[in-house]
PDB file of C-alpha atoms in Angstrom:
ATOM      1  CA  GLU A   1     -14.858  -3.809  15.350  1.00  0.00           C
ATOM      2  CA  LEU A   2     -13.384  -1.230  13.105  1.00  0.00           C
ATOM      3  CA  GLY A   3     -14.942  -1.979  10.355  1.00  0.00           C
ATOM      4  CA  ILE A   4     -12.025  -3.491   8.805  1.00  0.00           C
ATOM      5  CA  LYS A   5     -12.682  -5.647   5.823  1.00  0.00           C
ATOM      6  CA  ASN A   6     -10.219  -7.660   5.012  1.00  0.00           C
ATOM      7  CA  ILE A   7     -10.503  -7.849   1.653  1.00  0.00           C
ATOM      8  CA  ASP A   8      -7.898 -10.287   0.219  1.00  0.00           C
ATOM      9  CA  GLY A   9      -4.948 -12.234   1.913  1.00  0.00           C
ATOM     10  CA  LYS A  10      -1.578 -14.684   1.246  1.00  0.00           C
ATOM     11  CA  PHE A  11      -1.009 -17.041   3.813  1.00  0.00           C
ATOM     12  CA  GLU A  12       2.857 -18.453   3.023  1.00  0.00           C
ATOM     13  CA  PHE A  13       3.423 -22.235   4.126  1.00  0.00           C
ATOM     14  CA  ALA A  14       5.949 -25.145   3.691  1.00  0.00           C
ATOM     15  CA  PHE A  15       7.114 -28.523   5.029  1.00  0.00           C
ATOM     16  CA  ASP A  16       9.954 -28.511   7.144  1.00  0.00           C
ATOM     17  CA  GLU A  17      12.677 -31.314   7.463  1.00  0.00           C
ATOM     18  CA  VAL A  18      10.430 -33.852   8.398  1.00  0.00           C
ATOM     19  CA  ARG A  19       7.622 -32.582   6.536  1.00  0.00           C
ATOM     20  CA  ASP A  20       4.896 -30.465   9.344  1.00  0.00           C
ATOM     21  CA  ILE A  21       3.735 -27.057   7.760  1.00  0.00           C
ATOM     22  CA  MET A  22       5.076 -24.180   8.841  1.00  0.00           C
ATOM     23  CA  VAL A  23       4.218 -20.198   8.340  1.00  0.00           C
ATOM     24  CA  VAL A  24       7.086 -19.079   6.215  1.00  0.00           C
ATOM     25  CA  ASP A  25       6.409 -15.681   6.068  1.00  0.00           C
ATOM     26  CA  VAL A  26       3.789 -13.078   7.909  1.00  0.00           C
ATOM     27  CA  PHE A  27       0.195 -12.564   7.721  1.00  0.00           C
ATOM     28  CA  GLY A  28      -2.493 -10.594   8.530  1.00  0.00           C
ATOM     29  CA  THR A  29      -0.448  -7.258   7.938  1.00  0.00           C
ATOM     30  CA  PRO A  30      -1.615  -4.359   5.619  1.00  0.00           C
ATOM     31  CA  ASP A  31       1.445  -5.760   3.314  1.00  0.00           C
ATOM     32  CA  GLU A  32       0.022  -9.136   3.154  1.00  0.00           C
ATOM     33  CA  CYS A  33      -3.994  -8.527   3.741  1.00  0.00           C
ATOM     34  CA  ARG A  34      -5.745  -5.507   1.311  1.00  0.00           C
ATOM     35  CA  PHE A  35      -7.727  -4.275   4.201  1.00  0.00           C
ATOM     36  CA  GLN A  36     -10.311  -1.668   3.753  1.00  0.00           C
ATOM     37  CA  TYR A  37     -12.374   0.600   5.391  1.00  0.00           C
ATOM     38  CA  ASP A  38     -14.818   2.544   4.244  1.00  0.00           C
ATOM     39  CA  GLY A  39     -13.800   2.241   0.546  1.00  0.00           C
ATOM     40  CA  ILE A  40     -10.299   3.338   1.677  1.00  0.00           C
ATOM     41  CA  ASN A  41      -6.901   1.378   0.854  1.00  0.00           C
ATOM     42  CA  LEU A  42      -5.309   0.560   4.309  1.00  0.00           C
ATOM     43  CA  SER A  43      -2.033  -0.467   3.367  1.00  0.00           C
ATOM     44  CA  LYS A  44       0.925   1.007   0.593  1.00  0.00           C
ATOM     45  CA  GLU A  45      -1.597   1.373  -2.364  1.00  0.00           C
ATOM     46  CA  ILE A  46      -2.207   4.711  -0.918  1.00  0.00           C
ATOM     47  CA  LEU A  47       1.106   5.514  -2.340  1.00  0.00           C
ATOM     48  CA  ARG A  48       1.182   3.763  -5.183  1.00  0.00           C
ATOM     49  CA  LYS A  49      -2.501   5.094  -6.093  1.00  0.00           C
ATOM     50  CA  TYR A  50      -0.348   9.163  -5.706  1.00  0.00           C
ATOM     51  CA  TYR A  51       1.751   7.961  -7.861  1.00  0.00           C
ATOM     52  CA  ARG A  52      -0.768   6.965 -10.767  1.00  0.00           C
ATOM     53  CA  LYS A  53      -1.358  10.253 -11.042  1.00  0.00           C
ATOM     54  CA  THR A  54       3.014  11.315 -12.193  1.00  0.00           C
ATOM     55  CA  GLU A  55       4.225  11.514 -15.125  1.00  0.00           C
ATOM     56  CA  TRP A  56       6.783   9.615 -14.553  1.00  0.00           C
ATOM     57  CA  TYR A  57       4.238   6.383 -14.051  1.00  0.00           C
ATOM     58  CA  ARG A  58       2.480   7.159 -17.555  1.00  0.00           C
ATOM     59  CA  ASP A  59       6.523   7.713 -18.670  1.00  0.00           C
ATOM     60  CA  VAL A  60       6.761   4.046 -17.250  1.00  0.00           C
ATOM     61  CA  LYS A  61       3.137   2.892 -19.133  1.00  0.00           C
ATOM     62  CA  ASN A  62       4.519   3.758 -22.392  1.00  0.00           C
ATOM     63  CA  ALA A  63       8.854   2.290 -21.831  1.00  0.00           C
ATOM     64  CA  LYS A  64       6.811  -0.741 -20.932  1.00  0.00           C
ATOM     65  CA  GLU A  65       4.761  -0.586 -23.937  1.00  0.00           C
ATOM     66  CA  GLU A  66       7.753   1.021 -27.347  1.00  0.00           C
ATOM     67  CA  ALA A  67       9.390  -2.244 -25.210  1.00  0.00           C
ATOM     68  CA  LYS A  68       7.671  -4.764 -25.391  1.00  0.00           C
ATOM     69  CA  LYS A  69       6.470  -3.352 -29.234  1.00  0.00           C
ATOM     70  CA  LYS A  70      10.719  -3.216 -30.279  1.00  0.00           C
ATOM     71  CA  ASN A  71      11.299  -6.981 -28.109  1.00  0.00           C
ATOM     72  CA  ILE A  72      13.846  -4.787 -25.903  1.00  0.00           C
ATOM     73  CA  GLN A  73      14.608  -6.642 -22.761  1.00  0.00           C
ATOM     74  CA  ASN A  74      15.239  -3.726 -20.117  1.00  0.00           C
ATOM     75  CA  TRP A  75      12.087  -1.508 -20.591  1.00  0.00           C
ATOM     76  CA  ARG A  76      13.728   0.262 -17.743  1.00  0.00           C
ATOM     77  CA  GLU A  77      15.966   2.436 -19.893  1.00  0.00           C
ATOM     78  CA  LEU A  78      12.875   3.796 -21.880  1.00  0.00           C
ATOM     79  CA  VAL A  79      11.895   5.633 -18.785  1.00  0.00           C
ATOM     80  CA  GLN A  80      12.824   9.628 -19.187  1.00  0.00           C
ATOM     81  CA  THR A  81      11.662  10.798 -16.331  1.00  0.00           C
ATOM     82  CA  GLU A  82      12.440   9.707 -12.157  1.00  0.00           C
ATOM     83  CA  PRO A  83       9.887   9.229  -9.838  1.00  0.00           C
ATOM     84  CA  PRO A  84       9.066  12.630  -7.747  1.00  0.00           C
ATOM     85  CA  VAL A  85       9.130  12.378  -4.566  1.00  0.00           C
ATOM     86  CA  LEU A  86       6.594  11.743  -2.076  1.00  0.00           C
ATOM     87  CA  PRO A  87       4.600  14.158  -1.002  1.00  0.00           C
ATOM     88  CA  GLN A  88       6.148  14.128   3.638  1.00  0.00           C
ATOM     89  CA  ASP A  89       2.589  14.111   4.657  1.00  0.00           C
ATOM     90  CA  LEU A  90       1.315  11.423   2.795  1.00  0.00           C
ATOM     91  CA  LYS A  91       3.388   8.992   3.764  1.00  0.00           C
ATOM     92  CA  ASP A  92       3.358  10.247   7.846  1.00  0.00           C
ATOM     93  CA  GLY A  93      -0.515   9.038   6.811  1.00  0.00           C
ATOM     94  CA  VAL A  94      -0.043   5.709   5.271  1.00  0.00           C
ATOM     95  CA  SER A  95       2.292   5.620   8.730  1.00  0.00           C
ATOM     96  CA  MET A  96       0.249   6.989  11.655  1.00  0.00           C
ATOM     97  CA  ILE A  97      -1.999   3.778   9.205  1.00  0.00           C
ATOM     98  CA  TYR A  98       0.511   1.337   9.641  1.00  0.00           C
ATOM     99  CA  LYS A  99       0.683   2.306  13.436  1.00  0.00           C
ATOM    100  CA  SER A 100      -3.015   3.140  13.786  1.00  0.00           C
ATOM    101  CA  LEU A 101      -4.250  -0.664  13.016  1.00  0.00           C
ATOM    102  CA  CYS A 102      -0.887  -1.753  15.507  1.00  0.00           C
ATOM    103  CA  ASN A 103      -2.593  -0.270  18.367  1.00  0.00           C
ATOM    104  CA  GLU A 104      -5.797  -1.073  17.938  1.00  0.00           C
ATOM    105  CA  LEU A 105      -6.191  -4.761  16.258  1.00  0.00           C
ATOM    106  CA  THR A 106      -3.463  -5.799  19.500  1.00  0.00           C
ATOM    107  CA  GLY A 107      -4.486  -3.561  22.025  1.00  0.00           C
ATOM    108  CA  ILE A 108      -1.065  -2.498  23.078  1.00  0.00           C
ATOM    109  CA  GLU A 109      -0.107   1.087  23.093  1.00  0.00           C
ATOM    110  CA  PHE A 110       3.210   0.621  21.087  1.00  0.00           C
ATOM    111  CA  PHE A 111       3.377   3.648  18.513  1.00  0.00           C
ATOM    112  CA  ASP A 112       1.801   7.410  19.745  1.00  0.00           C
ATOM    113  CA  VAL A 113      -0.911   7.692  17.294  1.00  0.00           C
ATOM    114  CA  PRO A 114      -3.859   9.197  17.188  1.00  0.00           C
ATOM    115  CA  PRO A 115      -6.812   6.631  17.491  1.00  0.00           C
ATOM    116  CA  PHE A 116      -7.926   4.844  14.275  1.00  0.00           C
ATOM    117  CA  HIS A 117     -10.971   6.649  13.305  1.00  0.00           C
ATOM    118  CA  GLU A 118      -8.571  10.296  13.354  1.00  0.00           C
ATOM    119  CA  VAL A 119      -5.564   9.351  10.867  1.00  0.00           C
ATOM    120  CA  ILE A 120      -8.758   7.861   8.877  1.00  0.00           C
ATOM    121  CA  GLU A 121      -9.793  11.497   9.060  1.00  0.00           C
ATOM    122  CA  LYS A 122      -6.921  13.042   8.156  1.00  0.00           C
ATOM    123  CA  LEU A 123      -5.935  10.946   5.640  1.00  0.00           C
ATOM    124  CA  SER A 124      -8.946  10.406   3.558  1.00  0.00           C
ATOM    125  CA  SER A 125      -8.475  14.627   3.485  1.00  0.00           C
ATOM    126  CA  LEU A 126      -4.984  14.384   2.449  1.00  0.00           C
ATOM    127  CA  MET A 127      -6.403  11.546  -0.429  1.00  0.00           C
ATOM    128  CA  SER A 128      -9.036  13.943  -1.025  1.00  0.00           C
ATOM    129  CA  SER A 129      -6.418  16.820  -1.873  1.00  0.00           C
ATOM    130  CA  TYR A 130      -4.208  15.104  -3.641  1.00  0.00           C
ATOM    131  CA  ASN A 131      -7.062  13.280  -6.141  1.00  0.00           C
ATOM    132  CA  ILE A 132      -6.089  10.104  -5.227  1.00  0.00           C
ATOM    133  CA  LEU A 133      -9.736   9.549  -2.995  1.00  0.00           C
ATOM    134  CA  ASP A 134     -11.042   6.278  -4.842  1.00  0.00           C
ATOM    135  CA  LEU A 135     -14.406   4.616  -2.819  1.00  0.00           C
ATOM    136  CA  HIS A 136     -15.371   2.589  -5.597  1.00  0.00           C
TER     137      HIS A 136
END
């Protein structure tokens, strides 16, 4: 109905004390399942994409490579930069995705946010402005 695709997800189960199967983690959330709408990941992956465009991310990659070459256990010691602060509008956009998805999927208005499709339009525009809109 919304046009959301569940690309993949995980379900975690265990046995209880009498060997009955029980769920041991949440499922069906944007953090557990990889939901997409029109090629846009509906999760914190958006924030990861932002960070992947930063000097800090390049520094982390280089530190990991250098640590591997030099057999250094803690690559974090080699990172010279701090991660940049996420832009507030991008954090708010991702937060609205979670909230609007909750409202839409449950049919209950838990959060005072615009409808899902409006949130997607705003988020697409934000992602485009930060050069992280990758629909491939």
